[in-house]
Coordinates of C-alpha atoms and ligand atoms in Angstrom, one line a residue:
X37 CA -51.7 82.2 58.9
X38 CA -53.4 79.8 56.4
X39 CA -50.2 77.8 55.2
X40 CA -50.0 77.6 51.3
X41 CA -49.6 74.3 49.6
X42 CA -46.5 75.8 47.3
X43 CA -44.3 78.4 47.3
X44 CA -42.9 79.8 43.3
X45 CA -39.5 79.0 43.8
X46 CA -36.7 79.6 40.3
X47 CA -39.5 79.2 38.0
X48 CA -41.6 76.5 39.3
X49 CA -44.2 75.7 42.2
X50 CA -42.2 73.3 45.1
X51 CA -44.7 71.4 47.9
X52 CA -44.6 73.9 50.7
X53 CA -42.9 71.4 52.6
X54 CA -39.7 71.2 50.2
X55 CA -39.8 74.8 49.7
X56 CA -36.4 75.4 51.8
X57 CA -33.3 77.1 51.9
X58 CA -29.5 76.3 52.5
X59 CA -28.5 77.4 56.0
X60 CA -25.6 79.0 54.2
X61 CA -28.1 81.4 52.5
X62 CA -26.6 84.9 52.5
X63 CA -29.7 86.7 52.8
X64 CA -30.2 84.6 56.1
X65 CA -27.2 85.8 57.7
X66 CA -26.8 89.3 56.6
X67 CA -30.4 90.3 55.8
X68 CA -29.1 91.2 52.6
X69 CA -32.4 90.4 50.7
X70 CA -35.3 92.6 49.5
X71 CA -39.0 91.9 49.2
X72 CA -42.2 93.0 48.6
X73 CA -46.3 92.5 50.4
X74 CA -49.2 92.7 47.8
X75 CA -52.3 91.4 48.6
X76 CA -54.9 89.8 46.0
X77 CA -58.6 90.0 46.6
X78 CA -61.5 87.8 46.0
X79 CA -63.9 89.9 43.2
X80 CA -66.6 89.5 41.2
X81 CA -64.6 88.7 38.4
X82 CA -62.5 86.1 40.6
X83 CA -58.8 86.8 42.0
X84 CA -57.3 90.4 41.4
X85 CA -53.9 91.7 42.4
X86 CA -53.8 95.3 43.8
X87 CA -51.4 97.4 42.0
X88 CA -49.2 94.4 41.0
X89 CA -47.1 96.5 38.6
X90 CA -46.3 99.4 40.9
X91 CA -45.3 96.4 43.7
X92 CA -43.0 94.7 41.5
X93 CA -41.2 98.0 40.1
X94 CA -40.9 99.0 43.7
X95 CA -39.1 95.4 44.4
X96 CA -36.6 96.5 41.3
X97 CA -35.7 99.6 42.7
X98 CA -35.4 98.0 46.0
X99 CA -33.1 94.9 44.7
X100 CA -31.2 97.8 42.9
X101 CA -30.3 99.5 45.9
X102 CA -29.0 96.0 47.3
X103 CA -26.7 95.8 44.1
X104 CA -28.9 92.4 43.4
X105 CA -29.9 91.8 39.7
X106 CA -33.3 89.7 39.8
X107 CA -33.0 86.5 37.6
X108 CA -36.6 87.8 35.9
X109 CA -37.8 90.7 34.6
X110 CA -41.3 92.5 35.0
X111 CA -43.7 90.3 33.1
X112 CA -41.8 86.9 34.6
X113 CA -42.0 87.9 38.2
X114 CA -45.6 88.9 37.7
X115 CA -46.0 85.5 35.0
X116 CA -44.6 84.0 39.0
X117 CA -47.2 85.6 41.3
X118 CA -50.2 84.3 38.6
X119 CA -48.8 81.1 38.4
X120 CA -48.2 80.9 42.6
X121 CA -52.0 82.0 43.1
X122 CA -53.2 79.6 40.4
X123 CA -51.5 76.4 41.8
X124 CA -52.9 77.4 45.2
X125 CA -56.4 78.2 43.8
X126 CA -56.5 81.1 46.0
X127 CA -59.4 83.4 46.0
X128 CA -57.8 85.7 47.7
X129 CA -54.2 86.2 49.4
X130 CA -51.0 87.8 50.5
X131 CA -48.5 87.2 48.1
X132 CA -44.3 88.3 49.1
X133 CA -42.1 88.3 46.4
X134 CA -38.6 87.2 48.2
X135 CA -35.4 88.3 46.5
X136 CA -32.8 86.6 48.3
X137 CA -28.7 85.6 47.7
X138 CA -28.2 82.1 48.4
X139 CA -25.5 79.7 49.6
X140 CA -22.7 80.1 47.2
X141 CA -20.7 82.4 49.4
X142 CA -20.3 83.3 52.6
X143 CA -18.8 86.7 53.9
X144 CA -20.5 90.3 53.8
X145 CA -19.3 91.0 50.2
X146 CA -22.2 90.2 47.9
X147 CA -20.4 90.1 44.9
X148 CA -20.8 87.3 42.8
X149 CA -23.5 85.4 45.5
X150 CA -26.4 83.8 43.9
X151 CA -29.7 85.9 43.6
X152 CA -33.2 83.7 43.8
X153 CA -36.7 84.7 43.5
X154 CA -39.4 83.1 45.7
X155 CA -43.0 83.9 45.8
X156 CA -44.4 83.1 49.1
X157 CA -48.7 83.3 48.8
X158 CA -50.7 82.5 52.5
X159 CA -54.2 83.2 53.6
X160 CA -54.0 86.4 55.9
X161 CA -56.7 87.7 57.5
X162 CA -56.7 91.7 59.3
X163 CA -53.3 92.2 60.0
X164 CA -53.8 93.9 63.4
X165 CA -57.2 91.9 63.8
X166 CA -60.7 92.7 62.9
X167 CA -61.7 93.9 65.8
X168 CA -58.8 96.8 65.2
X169 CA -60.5 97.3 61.8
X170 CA -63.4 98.3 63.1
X171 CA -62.8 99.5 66.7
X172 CA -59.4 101.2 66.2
X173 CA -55.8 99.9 68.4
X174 CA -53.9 101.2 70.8
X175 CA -50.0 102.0 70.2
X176 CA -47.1 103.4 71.3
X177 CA -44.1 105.2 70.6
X178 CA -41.1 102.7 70.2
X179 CA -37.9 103.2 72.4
X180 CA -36.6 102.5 68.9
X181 CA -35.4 105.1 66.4
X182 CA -36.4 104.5 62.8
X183 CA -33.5 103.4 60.6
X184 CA -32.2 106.9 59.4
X185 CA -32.1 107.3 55.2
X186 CA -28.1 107.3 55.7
X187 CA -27.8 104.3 57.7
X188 CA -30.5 101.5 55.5
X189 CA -32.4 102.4 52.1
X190 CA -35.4 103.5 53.8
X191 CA -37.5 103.3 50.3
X192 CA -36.4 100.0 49.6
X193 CA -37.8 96.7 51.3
X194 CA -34.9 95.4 52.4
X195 CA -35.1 92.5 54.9
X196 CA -32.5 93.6 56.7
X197 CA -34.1 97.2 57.4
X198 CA -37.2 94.9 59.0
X199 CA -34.8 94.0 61.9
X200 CA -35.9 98.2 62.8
X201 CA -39.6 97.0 62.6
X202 CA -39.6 93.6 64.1
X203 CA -37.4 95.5 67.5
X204 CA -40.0 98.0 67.7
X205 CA -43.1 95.7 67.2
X206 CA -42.0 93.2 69.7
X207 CA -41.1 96.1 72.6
X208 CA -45.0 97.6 71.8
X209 CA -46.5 93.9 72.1
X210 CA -44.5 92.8 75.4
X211 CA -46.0 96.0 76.7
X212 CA -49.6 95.7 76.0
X213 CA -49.9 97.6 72.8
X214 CA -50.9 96.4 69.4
X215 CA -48.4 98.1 67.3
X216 CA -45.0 100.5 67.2
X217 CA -44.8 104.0 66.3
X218 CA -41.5 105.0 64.9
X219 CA -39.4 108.6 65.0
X220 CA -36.8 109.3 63.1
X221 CA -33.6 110.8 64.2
X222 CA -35.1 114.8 64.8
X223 CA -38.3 113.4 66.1
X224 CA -40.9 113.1 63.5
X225 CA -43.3 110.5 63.4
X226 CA -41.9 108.4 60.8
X227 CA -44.3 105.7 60.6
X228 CA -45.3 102.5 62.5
X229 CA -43.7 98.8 62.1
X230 CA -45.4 97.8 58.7
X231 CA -47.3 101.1 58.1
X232 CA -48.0 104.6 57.0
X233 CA -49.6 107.3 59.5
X234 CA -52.3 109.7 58.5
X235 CA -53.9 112.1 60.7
X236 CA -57.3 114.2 60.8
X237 CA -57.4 117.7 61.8
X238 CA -60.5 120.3 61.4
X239 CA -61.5 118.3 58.6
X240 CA -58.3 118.0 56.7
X241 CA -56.5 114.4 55.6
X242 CA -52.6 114.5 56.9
X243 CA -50.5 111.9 55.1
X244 CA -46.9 112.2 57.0
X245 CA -44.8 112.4 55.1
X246 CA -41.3 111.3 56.5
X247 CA -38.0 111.0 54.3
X248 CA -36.9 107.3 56.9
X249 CA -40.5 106.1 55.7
X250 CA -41.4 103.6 53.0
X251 CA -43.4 104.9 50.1
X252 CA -46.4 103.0 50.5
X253 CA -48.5 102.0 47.6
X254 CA -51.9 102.0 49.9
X255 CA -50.9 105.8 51.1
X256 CA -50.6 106.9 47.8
X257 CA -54.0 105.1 47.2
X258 CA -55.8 106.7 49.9
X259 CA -54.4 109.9 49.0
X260 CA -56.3 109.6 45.9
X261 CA -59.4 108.2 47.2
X262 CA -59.5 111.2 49.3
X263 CA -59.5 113.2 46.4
X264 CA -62.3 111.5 44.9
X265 CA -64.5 112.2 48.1
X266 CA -63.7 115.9 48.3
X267 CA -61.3 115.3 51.1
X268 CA -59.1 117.9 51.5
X269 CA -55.4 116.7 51.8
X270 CA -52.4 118.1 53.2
X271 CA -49.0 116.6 52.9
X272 CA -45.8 117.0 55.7
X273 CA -44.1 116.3 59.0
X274 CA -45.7 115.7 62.1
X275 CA -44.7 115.5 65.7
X276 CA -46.3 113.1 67.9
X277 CA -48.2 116.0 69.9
X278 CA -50.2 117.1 66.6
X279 CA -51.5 113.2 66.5
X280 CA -51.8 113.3 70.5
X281 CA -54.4 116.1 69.2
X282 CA -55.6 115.0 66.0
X283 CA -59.6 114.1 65.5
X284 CA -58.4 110.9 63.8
X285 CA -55.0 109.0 63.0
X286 CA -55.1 106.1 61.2
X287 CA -52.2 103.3 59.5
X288 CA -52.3 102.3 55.9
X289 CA -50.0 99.3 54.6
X290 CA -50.9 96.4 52.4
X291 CA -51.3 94.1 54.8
X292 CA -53.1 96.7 57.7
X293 CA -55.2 98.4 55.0
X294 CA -56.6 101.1 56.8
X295 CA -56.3 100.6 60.1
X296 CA -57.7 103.4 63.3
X297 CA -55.6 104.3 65.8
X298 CA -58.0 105.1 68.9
X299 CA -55.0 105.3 71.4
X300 CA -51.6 106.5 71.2
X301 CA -49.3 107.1 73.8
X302 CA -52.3 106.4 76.5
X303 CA -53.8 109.4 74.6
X304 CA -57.1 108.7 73.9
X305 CA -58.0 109.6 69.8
X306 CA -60.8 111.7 69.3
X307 CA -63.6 109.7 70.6
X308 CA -61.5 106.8 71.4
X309 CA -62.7 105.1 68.3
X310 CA -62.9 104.9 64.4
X311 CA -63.5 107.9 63.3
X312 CA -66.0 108.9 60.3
X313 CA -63.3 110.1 57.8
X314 CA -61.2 106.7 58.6
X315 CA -64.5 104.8 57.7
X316 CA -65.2 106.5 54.6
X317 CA -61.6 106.4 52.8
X318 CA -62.6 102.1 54.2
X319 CA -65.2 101.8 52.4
X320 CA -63.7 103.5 49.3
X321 CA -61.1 101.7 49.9
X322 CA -62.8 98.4 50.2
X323 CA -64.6 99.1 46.7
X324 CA -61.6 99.8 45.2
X325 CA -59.6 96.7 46.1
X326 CA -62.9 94.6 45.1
X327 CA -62.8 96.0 42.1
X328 CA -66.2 97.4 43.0
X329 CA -64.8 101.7 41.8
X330 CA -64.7 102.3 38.4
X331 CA -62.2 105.0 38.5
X332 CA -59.9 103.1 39.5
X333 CA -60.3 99.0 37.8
X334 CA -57.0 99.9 36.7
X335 CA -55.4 99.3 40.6
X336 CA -57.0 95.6 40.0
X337 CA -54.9 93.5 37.9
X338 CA -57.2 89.8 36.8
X339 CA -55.4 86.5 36.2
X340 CA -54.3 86.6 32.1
X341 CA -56.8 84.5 31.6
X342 CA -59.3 86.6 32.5
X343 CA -57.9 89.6 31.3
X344 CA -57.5 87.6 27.6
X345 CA -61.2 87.4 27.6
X346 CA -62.1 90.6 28.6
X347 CA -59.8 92.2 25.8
X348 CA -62.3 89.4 23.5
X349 CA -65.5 90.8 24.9
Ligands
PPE443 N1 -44.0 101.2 56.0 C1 -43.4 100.0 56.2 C2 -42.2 100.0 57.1 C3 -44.0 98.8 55.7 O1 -43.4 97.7 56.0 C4 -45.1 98.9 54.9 C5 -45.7 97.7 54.3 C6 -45.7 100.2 54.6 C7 -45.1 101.3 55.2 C8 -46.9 100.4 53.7 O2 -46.5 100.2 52.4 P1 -47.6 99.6 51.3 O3 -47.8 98.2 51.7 O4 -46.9 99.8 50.0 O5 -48.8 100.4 51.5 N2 -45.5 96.5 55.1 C9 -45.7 95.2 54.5 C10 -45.1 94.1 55.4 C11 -45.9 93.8 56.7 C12 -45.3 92.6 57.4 O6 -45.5 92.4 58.6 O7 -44.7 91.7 56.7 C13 -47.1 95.0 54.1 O8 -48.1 95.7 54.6 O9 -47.4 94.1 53.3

């Protein structure tokens, strides 16, 4: 992780060294804070933030669920992650929006607590490594149920929730594997740790769809890519014995991208590597992100700067 030199903290860029919290923090003790993973990537045109609206309404809806009102509103928290990414000079990032209730009380009851925003930005390369990008990983099923809808928000990022993913992802690394797949309660794939499943079958694009998973903003985006390459798509439940079977499963998240899935459950995938429907939506994928697709320029959002001049131009 390529540490940043500040973090956006109530308005203003702190040294990454001073850029603490109280012990007392609420959020630290009860996991009561939500958050959100966007990723900016180096373009042509320099720095641009993929789908930073739709991330930052999805972090309102989420600090709505936790009853937390966010001391800014749309155009500061997005003002926030320009002015995080400018004082790092990144070219590209990850940037996390933290929404968390600080020190002022104590107890569950979050009435009345302090409510902060933090944007964290660091360097982060292929989330389950880049050999994985290209080669495909190996996973399991966790021992671990996925938080049922009536137990956590399961369309919110709530940190809480993550204690679920961070369970399930430790148990599939201490045994070998590179990442956790998760059921929920009636035994449908729900989705991994920190991503989104998709499956191919006879040609057809599978984006499980499971009411205890997130609604991830790269699914939804490679659901339209799809569409743009004539893929056909199908939308539903799955069990793990139609993946077991599948020519192709693959993970989507913000910071996995799209990722292959050559083994799961000591099932080998297909061939036992990246298949060629997972490489195409990557490389439409890739373009997109870069900026590189004009259909979709709109997903790429340009420092306000740059997006000034263009209006000029
Ligand atoms: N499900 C979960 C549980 C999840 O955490 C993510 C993102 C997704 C699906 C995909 O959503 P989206 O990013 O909108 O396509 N996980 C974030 C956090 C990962 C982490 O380890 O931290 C991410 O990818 O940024």
């Amino acid at each position: 992780m390529g540490a940043p030199k500040s973090v956006w903290m109530d308005g203003k860029n702190v040294p990454f060294e001073k850029a603490t919290i109280p012990i007392f923090a609420h959020t630290l003790h009860y996991g009561s804070g939500v958050f959100e993973g966007i990723r900016c990537y180096k373009t042509r045109k320099g720095p641009a933030v993929f789908r930073l609206k739709e991330h930052i309404l999805r972090l309102q809806r989420s600090a709505r669920c936790m009853l937390m009102e966010i001391p800014y509103d749309l155009d500061g928290i997005v003002r926030g992650v320009w002015e995080a990414i400018a004082d790092n000079a990144w070219e590209a990032c990850y940037v996390r929006p933290l929404v968390y209730r600080g020190a002022k009380k104590l107890g569950v009851d979050p009435t009345g607590a302090d409510v902060h925003l933090a944007i964290c930005t660091w360097e982060w390369g292929a989330y389950l490594g880049e050999e994985g990008l290209e080669k495909g990983i190996r996973i399991m099923t966790s021992s671990w149920m996925k938080n049922p809808a009536n137990s956590m928000p399961t369309k919110a990022k709530v940190t809480g929730a993550y204690a679920n993913s961070v369970v399930a992802k430790g148990e599939a690394i201490a045994m070998g594997f590179d990442e956790a797949m998760l059921l929920d309660r009636r035994g449908f794939i729900a989705e991994g740790s920190g991503e989104n499943v998709f499956y191919v079958s006879g040609g057809v694009l599978h984006a499980v769809d499971n009411l205890s998973a997130l609604e991830g903003i790269t699914r939804e985006s490679v659901i339209v890519l799809a569409g743009d390459l004539g893929i056909p798509v199908q939308v539903g439940s799955a069990t793990k014995d139609q993946l077991y079977n599948a020519d192709e499963i693959f993970f989507t998240g913000t910071a996995a991208e799209i990722t292959p899935i050559r083994e799961y459950d000591l099932r080998k995938i297909g061939e036992g590597r990246r298949g060629p429907v997972t490489e195409r939506l990557q490389k439409a994928f890739t373009k997109a992100v870069r900026g590189e697709d004009e259909r979709h320029i709109d997903w790429c959002e340009y420092a306000p700067a740059v997006r000034t001049a263009k209006a000029k131009g």
